[in-house]
Short mmCIF file of C-alpha atoms (C1' of nucleotides) in Angstrom, two decimals:
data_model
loop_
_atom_site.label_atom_id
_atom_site.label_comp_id
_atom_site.label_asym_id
_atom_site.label_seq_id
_atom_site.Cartn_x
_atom_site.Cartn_y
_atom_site.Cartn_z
CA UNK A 83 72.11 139.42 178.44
CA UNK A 84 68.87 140.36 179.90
CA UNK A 85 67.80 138.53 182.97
CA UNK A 86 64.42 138.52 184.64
CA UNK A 87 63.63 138.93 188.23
CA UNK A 88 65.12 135.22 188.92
CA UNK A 89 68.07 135.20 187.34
CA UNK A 90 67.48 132.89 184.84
CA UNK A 91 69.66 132.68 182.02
CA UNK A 92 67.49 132.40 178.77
CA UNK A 93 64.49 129.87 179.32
CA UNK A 94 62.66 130.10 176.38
CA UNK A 95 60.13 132.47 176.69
CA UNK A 96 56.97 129.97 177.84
CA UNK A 97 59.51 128.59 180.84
CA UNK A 98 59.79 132.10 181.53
CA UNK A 99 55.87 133.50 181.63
CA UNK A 100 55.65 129.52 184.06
CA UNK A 101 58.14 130.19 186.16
CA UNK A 102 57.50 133.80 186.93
CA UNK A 103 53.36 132.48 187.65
CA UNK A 104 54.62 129.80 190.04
CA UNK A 105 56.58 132.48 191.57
CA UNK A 106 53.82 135.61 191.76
CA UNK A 107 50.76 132.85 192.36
CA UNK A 108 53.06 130.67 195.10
CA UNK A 109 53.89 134.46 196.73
CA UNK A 110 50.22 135.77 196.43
CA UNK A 111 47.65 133.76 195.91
CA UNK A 112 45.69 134.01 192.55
CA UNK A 113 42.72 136.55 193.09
CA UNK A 114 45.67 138.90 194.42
CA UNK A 115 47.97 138.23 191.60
CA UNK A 116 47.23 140.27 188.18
CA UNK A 117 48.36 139.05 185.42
CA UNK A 118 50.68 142.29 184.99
CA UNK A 119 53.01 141.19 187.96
CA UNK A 120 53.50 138.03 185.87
CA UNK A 121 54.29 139.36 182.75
CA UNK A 122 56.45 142.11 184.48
CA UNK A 123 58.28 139.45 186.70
CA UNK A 124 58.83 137.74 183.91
CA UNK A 125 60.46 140.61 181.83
CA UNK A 126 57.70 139.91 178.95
CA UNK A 127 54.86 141.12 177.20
CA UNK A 128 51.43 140.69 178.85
CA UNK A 129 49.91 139.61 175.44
CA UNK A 130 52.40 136.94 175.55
CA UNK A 131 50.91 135.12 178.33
CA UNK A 132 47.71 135.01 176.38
CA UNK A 133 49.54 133.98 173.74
CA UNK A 134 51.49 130.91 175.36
CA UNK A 135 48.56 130.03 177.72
CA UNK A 136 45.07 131.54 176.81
CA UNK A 137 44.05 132.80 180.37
CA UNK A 138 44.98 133.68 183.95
CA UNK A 139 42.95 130.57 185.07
CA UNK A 140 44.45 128.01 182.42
CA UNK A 141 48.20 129.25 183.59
CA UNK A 142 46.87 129.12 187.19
CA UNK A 143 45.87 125.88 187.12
CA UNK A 144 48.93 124.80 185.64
CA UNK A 145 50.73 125.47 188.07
CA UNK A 146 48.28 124.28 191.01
CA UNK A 147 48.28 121.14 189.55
CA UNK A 148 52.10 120.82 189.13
CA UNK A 149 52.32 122.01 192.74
CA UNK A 150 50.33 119.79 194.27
CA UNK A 151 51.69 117.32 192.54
CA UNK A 152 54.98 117.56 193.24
CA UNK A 153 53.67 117.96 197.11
CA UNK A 154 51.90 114.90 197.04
CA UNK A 155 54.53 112.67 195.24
CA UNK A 156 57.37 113.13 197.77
CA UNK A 157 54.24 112.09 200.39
CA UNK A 158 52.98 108.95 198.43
CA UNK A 159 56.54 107.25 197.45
CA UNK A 160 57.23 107.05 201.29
CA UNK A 161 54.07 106.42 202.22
CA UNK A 162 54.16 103.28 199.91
CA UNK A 163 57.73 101.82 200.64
CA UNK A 164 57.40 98.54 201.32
CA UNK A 165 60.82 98.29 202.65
CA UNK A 166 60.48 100.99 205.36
CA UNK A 167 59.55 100.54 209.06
CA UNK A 168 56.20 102.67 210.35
CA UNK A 169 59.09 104.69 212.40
CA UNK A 170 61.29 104.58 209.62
CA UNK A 171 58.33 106.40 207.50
CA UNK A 172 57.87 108.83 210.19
CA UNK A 173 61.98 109.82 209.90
CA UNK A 174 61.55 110.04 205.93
CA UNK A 175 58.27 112.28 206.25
CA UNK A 176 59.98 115.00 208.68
CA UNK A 177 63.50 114.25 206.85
CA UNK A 178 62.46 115.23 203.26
CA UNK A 179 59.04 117.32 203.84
CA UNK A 180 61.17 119.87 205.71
CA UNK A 181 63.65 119.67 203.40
CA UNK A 182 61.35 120.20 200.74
CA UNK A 183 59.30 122.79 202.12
CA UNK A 184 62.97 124.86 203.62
CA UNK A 185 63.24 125.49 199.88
CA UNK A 186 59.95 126.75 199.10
CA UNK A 187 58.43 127.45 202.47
CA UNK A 188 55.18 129.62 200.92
CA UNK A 189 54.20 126.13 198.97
CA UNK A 190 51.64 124.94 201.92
CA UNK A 191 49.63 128.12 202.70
CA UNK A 192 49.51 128.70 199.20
CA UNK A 193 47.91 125.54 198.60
CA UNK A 194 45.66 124.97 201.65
CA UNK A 195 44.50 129.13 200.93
CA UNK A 196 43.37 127.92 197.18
CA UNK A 197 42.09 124.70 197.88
CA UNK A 198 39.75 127.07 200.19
CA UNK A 199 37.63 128.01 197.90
CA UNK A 200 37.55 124.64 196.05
CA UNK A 201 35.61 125.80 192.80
CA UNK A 202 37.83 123.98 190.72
CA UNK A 203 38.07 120.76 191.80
CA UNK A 204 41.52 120.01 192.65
CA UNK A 205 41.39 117.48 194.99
CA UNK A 206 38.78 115.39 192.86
CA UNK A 207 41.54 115.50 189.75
CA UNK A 208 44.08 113.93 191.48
CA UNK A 209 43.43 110.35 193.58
CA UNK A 210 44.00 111.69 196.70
CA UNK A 211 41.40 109.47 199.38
CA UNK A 212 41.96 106.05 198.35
CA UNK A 213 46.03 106.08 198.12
CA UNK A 214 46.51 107.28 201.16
CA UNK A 215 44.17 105.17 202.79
CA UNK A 216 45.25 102.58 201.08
CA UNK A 217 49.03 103.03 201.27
CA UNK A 218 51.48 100.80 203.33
CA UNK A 219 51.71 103.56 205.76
CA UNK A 220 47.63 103.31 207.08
CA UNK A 221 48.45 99.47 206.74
CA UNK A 222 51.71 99.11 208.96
CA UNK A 223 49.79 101.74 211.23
CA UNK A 224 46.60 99.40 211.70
CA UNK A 225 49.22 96.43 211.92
CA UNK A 226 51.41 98.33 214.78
CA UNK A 227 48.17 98.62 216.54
CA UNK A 228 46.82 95.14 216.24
CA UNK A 229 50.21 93.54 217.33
CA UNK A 230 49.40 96.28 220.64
CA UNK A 231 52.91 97.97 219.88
CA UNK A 232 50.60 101.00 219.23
CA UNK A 233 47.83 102.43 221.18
CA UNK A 234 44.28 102.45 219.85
CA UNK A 235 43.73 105.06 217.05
CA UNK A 236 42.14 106.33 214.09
CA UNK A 237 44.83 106.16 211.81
CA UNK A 238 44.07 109.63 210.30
CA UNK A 239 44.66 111.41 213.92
CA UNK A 240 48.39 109.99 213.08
CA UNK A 241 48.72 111.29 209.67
CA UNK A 242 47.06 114.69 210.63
CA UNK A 243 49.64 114.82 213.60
CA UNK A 244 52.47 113.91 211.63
CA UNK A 245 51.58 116.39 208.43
CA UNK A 246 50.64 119.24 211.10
CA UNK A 247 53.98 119.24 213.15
CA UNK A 248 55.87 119.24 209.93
CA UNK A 249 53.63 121.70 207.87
CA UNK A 250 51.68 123.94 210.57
CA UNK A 251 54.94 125.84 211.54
CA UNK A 252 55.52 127.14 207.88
CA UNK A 253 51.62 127.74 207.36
CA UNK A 254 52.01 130.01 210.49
CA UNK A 255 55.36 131.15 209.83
CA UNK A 256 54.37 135.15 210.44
CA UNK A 257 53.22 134.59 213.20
CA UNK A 258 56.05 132.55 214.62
CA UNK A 259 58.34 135.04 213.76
CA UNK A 260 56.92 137.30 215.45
CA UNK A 261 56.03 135.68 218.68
CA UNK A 262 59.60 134.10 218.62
CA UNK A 263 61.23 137.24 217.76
CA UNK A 264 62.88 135.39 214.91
CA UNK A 265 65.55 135.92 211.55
CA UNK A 266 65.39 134.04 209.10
CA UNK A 267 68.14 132.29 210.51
CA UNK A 268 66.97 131.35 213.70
CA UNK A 269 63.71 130.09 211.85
CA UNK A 270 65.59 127.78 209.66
CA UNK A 271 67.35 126.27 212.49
CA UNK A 272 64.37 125.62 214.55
CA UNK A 273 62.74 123.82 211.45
CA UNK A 274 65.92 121.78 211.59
CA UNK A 275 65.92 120.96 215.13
CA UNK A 276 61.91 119.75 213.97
CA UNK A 277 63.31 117.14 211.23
CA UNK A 278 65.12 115.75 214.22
CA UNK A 279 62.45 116.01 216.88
CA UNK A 280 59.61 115.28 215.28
CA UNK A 281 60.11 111.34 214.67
CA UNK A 282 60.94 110.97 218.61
CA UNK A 283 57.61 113.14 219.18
CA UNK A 284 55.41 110.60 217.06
CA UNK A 285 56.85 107.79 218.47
CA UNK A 286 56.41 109.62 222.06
CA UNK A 287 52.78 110.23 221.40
CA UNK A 288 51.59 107.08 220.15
CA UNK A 289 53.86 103.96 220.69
CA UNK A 290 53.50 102.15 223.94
CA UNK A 291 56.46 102.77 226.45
CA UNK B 88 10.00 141.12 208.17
CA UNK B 89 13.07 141.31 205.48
CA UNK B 90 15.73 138.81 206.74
CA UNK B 91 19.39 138.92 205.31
CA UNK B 92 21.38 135.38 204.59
CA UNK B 93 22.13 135.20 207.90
CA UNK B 94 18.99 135.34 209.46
CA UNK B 95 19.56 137.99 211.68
CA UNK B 96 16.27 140.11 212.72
CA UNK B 97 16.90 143.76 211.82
CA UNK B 98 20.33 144.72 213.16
CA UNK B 99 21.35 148.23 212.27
CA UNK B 100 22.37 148.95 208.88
CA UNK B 101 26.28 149.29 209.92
CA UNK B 102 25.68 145.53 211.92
CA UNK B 103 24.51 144.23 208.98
CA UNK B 104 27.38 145.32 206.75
CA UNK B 105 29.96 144.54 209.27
CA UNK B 106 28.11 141.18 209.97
CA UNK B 107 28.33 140.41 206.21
CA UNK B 108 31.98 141.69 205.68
CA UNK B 109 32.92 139.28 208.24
CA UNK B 110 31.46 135.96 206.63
CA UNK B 111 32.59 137.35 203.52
CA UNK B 112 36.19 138.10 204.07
CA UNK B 113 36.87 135.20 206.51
CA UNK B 114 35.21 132.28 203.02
CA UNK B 115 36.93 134.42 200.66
CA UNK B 116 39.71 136.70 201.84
CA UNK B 117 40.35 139.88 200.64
CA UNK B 118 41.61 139.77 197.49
CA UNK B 119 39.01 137.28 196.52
CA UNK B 120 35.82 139.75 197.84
CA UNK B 121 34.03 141.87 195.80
CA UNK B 122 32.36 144.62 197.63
CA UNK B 123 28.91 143.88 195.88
CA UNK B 124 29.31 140.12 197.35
CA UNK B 125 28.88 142.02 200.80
CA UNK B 126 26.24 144.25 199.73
CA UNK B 127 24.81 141.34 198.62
CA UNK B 128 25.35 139.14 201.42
CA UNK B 129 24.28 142.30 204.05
CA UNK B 130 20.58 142.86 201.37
CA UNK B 131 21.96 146.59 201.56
CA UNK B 132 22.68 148.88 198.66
CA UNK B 133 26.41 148.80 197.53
CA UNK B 134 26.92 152.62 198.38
CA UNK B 135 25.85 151.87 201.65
CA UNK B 136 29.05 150.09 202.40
CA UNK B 137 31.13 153.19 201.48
CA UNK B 138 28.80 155.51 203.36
CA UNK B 139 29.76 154.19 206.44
CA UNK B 140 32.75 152.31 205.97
CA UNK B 141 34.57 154.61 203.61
CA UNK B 142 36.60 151.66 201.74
CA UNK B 143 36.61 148.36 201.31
CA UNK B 144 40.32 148.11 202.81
CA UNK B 145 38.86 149.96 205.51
CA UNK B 146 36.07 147.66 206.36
CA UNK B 147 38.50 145.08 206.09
CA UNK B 148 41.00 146.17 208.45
CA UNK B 149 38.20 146.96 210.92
CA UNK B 150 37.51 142.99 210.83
CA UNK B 151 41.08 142.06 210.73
CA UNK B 152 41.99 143.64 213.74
CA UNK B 153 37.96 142.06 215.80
CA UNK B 154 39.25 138.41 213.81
CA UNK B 155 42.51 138.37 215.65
CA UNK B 156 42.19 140.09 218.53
CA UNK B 157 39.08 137.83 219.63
CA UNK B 158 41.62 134.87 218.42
CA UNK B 159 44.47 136.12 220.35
CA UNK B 160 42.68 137.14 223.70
CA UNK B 161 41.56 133.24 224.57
CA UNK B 162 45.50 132.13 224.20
CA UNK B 163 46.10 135.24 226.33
CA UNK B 164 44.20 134.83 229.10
CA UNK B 165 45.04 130.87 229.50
CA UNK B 166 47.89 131.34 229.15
CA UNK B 167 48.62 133.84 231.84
CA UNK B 168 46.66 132.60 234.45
CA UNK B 169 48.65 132.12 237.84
CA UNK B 170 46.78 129.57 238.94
CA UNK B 171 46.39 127.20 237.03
CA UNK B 172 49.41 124.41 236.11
CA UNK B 173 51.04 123.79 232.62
CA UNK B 174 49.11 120.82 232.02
CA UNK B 175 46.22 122.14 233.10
CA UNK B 176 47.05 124.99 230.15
CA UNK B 177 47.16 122.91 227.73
CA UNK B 178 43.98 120.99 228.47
CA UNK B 179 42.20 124.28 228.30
CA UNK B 180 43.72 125.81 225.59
CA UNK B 181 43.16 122.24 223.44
CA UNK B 182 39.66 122.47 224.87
CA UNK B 183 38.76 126.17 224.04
CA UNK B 184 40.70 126.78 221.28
CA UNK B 185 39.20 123.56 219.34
CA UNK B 186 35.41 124.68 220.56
CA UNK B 187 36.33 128.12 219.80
CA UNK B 188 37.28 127.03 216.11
CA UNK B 189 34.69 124.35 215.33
CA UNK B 190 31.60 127.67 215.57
CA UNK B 191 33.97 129.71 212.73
CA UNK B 192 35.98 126.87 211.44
CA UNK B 193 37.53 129.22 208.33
CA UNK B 194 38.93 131.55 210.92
CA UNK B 195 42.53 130.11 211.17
CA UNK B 196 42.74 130.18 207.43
CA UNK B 197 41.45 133.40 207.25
CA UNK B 198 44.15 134.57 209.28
CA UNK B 199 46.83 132.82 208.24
CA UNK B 200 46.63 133.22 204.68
CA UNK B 201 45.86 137.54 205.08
CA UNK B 202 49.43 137.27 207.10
CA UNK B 203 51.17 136.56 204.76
CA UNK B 204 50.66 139.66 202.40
CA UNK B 205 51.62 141.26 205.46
CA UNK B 206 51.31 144.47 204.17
CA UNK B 207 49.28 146.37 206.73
CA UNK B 208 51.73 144.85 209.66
CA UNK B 209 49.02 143.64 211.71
CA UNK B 210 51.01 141.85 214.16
CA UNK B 211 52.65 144.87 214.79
CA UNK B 212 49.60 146.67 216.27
CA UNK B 213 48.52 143.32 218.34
CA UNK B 214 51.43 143.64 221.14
CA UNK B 215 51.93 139.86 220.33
CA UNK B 216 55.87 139.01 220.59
CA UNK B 217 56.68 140.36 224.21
CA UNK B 218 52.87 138.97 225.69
CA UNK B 219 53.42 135.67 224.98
CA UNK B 220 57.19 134.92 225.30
CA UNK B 221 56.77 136.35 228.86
CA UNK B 222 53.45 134.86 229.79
CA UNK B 223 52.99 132.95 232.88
CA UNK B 224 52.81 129.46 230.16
CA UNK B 225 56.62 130.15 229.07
CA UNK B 226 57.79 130.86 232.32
CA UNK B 227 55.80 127.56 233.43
CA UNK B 228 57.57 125.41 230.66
CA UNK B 229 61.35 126.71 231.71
CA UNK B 230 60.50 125.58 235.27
CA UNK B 231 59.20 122.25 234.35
CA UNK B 232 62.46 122.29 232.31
CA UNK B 233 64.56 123.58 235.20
CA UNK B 234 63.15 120.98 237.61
CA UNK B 235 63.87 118.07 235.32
CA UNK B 236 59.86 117.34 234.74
CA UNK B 237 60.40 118.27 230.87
CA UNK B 238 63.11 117.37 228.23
CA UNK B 239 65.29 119.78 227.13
CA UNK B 240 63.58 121.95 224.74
CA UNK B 241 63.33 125.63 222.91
CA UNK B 242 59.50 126.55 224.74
CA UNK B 243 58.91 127.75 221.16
CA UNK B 244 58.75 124.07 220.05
CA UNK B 245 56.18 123.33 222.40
CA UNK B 246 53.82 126.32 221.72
CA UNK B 247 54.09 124.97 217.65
CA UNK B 248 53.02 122.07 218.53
CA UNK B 249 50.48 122.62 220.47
CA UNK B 250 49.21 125.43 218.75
CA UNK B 251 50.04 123.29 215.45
CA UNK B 252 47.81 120.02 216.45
CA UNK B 253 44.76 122.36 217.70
CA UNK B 254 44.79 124.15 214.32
CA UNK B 255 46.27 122.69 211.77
CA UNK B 256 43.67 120.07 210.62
CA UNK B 257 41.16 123.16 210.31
CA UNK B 258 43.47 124.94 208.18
CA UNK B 259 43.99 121.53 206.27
CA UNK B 260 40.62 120.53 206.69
CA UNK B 261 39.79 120.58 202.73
CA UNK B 262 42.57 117.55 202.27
CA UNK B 263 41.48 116.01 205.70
CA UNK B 264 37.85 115.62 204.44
CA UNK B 265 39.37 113.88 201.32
CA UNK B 266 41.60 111.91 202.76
CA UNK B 267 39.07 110.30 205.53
CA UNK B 268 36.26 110.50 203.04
CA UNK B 269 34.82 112.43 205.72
CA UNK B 270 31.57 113.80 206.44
CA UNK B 271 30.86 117.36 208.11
CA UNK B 272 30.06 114.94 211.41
CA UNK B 273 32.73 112.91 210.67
CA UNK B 274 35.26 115.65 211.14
CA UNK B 275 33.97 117.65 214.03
CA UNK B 276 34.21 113.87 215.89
CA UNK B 277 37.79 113.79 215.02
CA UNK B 278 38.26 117.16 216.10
CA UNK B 279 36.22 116.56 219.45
CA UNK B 280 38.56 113.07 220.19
CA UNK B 281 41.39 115.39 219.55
CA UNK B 282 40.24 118.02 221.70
CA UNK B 283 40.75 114.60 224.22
CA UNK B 284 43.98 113.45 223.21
CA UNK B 285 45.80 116.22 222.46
CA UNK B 286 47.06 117.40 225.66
CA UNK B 287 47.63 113.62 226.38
CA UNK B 288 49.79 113.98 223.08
CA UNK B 289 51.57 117.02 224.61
CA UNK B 290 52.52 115.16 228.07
CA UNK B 291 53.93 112.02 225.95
CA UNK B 292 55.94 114.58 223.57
CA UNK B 293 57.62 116.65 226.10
CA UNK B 294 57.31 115.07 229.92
CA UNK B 295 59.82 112.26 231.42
CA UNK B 296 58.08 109.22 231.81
"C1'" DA C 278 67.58 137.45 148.91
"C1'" DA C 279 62.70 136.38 149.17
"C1'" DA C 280 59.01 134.05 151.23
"C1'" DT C 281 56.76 132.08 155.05
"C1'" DG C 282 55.33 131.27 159.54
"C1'" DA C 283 56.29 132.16 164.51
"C1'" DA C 284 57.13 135.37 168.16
"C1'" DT C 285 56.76 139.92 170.04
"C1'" DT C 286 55.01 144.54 170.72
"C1'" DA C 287 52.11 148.75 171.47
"C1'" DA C 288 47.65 149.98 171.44
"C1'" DT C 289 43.16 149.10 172.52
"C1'" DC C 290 38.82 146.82 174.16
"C1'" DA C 291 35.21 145.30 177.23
"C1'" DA C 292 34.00 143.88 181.60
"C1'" DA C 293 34.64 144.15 186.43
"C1'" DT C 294 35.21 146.79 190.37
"C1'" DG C 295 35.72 150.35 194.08
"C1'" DA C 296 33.86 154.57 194.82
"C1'" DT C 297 30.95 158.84 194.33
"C1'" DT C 298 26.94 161.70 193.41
"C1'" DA C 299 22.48 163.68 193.28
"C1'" DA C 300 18.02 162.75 194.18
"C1'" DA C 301 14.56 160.39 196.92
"C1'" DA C 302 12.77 158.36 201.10
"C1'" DC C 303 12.61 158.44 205.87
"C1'" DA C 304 12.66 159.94 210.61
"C1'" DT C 305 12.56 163.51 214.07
"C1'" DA C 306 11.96 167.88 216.17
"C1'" DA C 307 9.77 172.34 216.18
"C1'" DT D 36 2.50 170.17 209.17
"C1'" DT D 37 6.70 171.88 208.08
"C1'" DA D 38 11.55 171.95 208.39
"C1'" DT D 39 15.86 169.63 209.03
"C1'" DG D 40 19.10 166.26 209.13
"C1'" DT D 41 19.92 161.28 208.20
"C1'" DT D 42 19.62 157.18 205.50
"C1'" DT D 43 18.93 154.86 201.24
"C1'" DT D 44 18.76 154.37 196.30
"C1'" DA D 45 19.73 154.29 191.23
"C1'" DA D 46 22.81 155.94 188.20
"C1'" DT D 47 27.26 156.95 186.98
"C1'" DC D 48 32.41 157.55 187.16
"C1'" DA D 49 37.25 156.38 186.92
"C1'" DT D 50 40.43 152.90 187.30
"C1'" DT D 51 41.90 148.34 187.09
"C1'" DT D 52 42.27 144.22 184.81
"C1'" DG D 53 42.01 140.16 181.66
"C1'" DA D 54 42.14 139.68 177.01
"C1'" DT D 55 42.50 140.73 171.95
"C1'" DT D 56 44.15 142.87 167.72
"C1'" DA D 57 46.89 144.53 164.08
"C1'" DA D 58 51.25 145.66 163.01
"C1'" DT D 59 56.18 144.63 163.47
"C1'" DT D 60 60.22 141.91 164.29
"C1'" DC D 61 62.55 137.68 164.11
"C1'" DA D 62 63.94 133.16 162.56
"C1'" DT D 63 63.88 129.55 159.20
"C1'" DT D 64 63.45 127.56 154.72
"C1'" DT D 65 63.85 127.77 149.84
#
DNA sequence: AAATGAATTAATCAAATGATTAAAACATAA
DNA sequence: TTATGTTTTAATCATTTGATTAATTCATTT
């Protein structure tokens, strides 16, 4: 049996044309990604990905909506726990976001690099400002603060340090490769050593000793 | 007198192109830029470009290489001067880097997201890996480590995170704005009350109390 | 087996895009 | 002013690229 470039064994052919875009567009970016890599990464036809999805920028946005999605979800299900502690958030956040991103690690740049440019709208389609705002994380952080178990902060300086000491290292991941003088390996295990530290680091930088 | 988009009073014709490139390629990267967008951009004739930049890929590599190296060369020298302390290296590279950033604010992106094509090897012309891992900074952090001022840690971790909360909610900054429903002020506040706290940040995360 | 609709293919199209060319405009030196 | 080399322009080229088409193959139903 014919397989394409990821091993699948027989997806129908519109799983295949998806799974090969996530793949090229995750890897590349869209402008950079023709829509001959696809169909060759795929192992089909190029007219089939007309076929099955109309247009580059139809298929792209597919899967930059799927992909955020799925980035967000994992964010918003923790930050909305009603049963977990502020530092108990924090442990879930590093715990499963590295986990997550381990398995995927191109997922951030790509989308922080398309939501660059913005033109379609992204962010607007899916109800990013108020949830998060709004979630039992900002809450149990303005609550940590009022009780004076937390010192005074805008909320969103915690959530941008807690998404940047998870995230930033994969976003820059060339670069700490090279400046590390790093394998693959050694990478993974210093993302793992993260999951661990990065709870005690939050709770260094803003609790009250 | 004929003024380009930038406003710039009659630079020479190569200025202006180069000038152009750079706003061009650091919005849009280069995938995404058409070489009549800089022509464009620059008021010059598209053949212009060619004439004395032979090729797109080699106008781009030209600001590659200015991009980086002017990014590279502030870490550099901060962190290898002898005089000053580790603290005192954090405070100015939180304090530089930040100002540095807020004037070109799509440069870390820019960056970032050409890296990871990788395909010119551009961190293999920048002598980065050996520079910093023996820089006066590294050496600083084993000490503190040695003399039992600093937990236990893999220096790397600390130059992620520091380098991580300085840039990472500029290369995030599209989700940042959404999440805080922030204005363009709004955001270059939080960035100057980081530009504060991080080093403050940095102590809590890694010094004994 | 024949008929019908869906899936696939090779060939092709039109627009976009990086680059070149030949002529014109411009500046400078003799 | 004329001659010479440089800069700029409009037009054009060749290739790439997203998309379509018409024909063929395949699967399903009758």
């Amino acid at each position: 049996m014919l397989e394409n470039r990821a091993g699948e064994i027989d997806p129908n052919t519109e799983s295949k044309i998806k799974n090969a875009a996530r793949r090229v567009f995750h890897q590349k970016g869209f402008s950079a990604t023709r829509t001959r890599d696809i169909a060759e990464e795929a192992g089909i036809n190029l007219a089939l990905l007309n076929y099955y999805f109309r247009s580059k920028k139809k298929l792209f946005e597919i899967i930059m909506f799927e992909t955020m999605f799925g980035f967000m979800q994992n964010m918003l299900v923790v930050f909305n726990d009603e049963k977990t502690s502020l530092l108990e958030k924090t442990e879930l956040m590093a715990e499963k976001y590295t986990e997550m991103i381990l398995k995927e690690p191109q997922v951030p740049l790509f989308i922080l690099s398309e939501l660059r440019d913005n033109a379609s709208d992204f962010l607007e389609k899916l109800p990013m400002a108020n949830i998060i705002m709004e979630s039992v994380f900002i809450k149990q952080i303005k609550d940590e603060i009022a009780a004076g178990n937390i010192k005074e902060i805008n909320p969103l300086q915690f959530i941008i340090n807690l998404l940047g000491l998870v995230i930033f290292p994969f976003v820059a991941s060339p670069l700490i490769y090279k400046i590390g003088s790093l394998s693959t390996k050694d990478f993974e295990l210093l993302m793992q050593e993260r999951k661990k530290m990065i709870p005690i680091w939050i709770k260094s930088m803003f609790y009250k000793s």
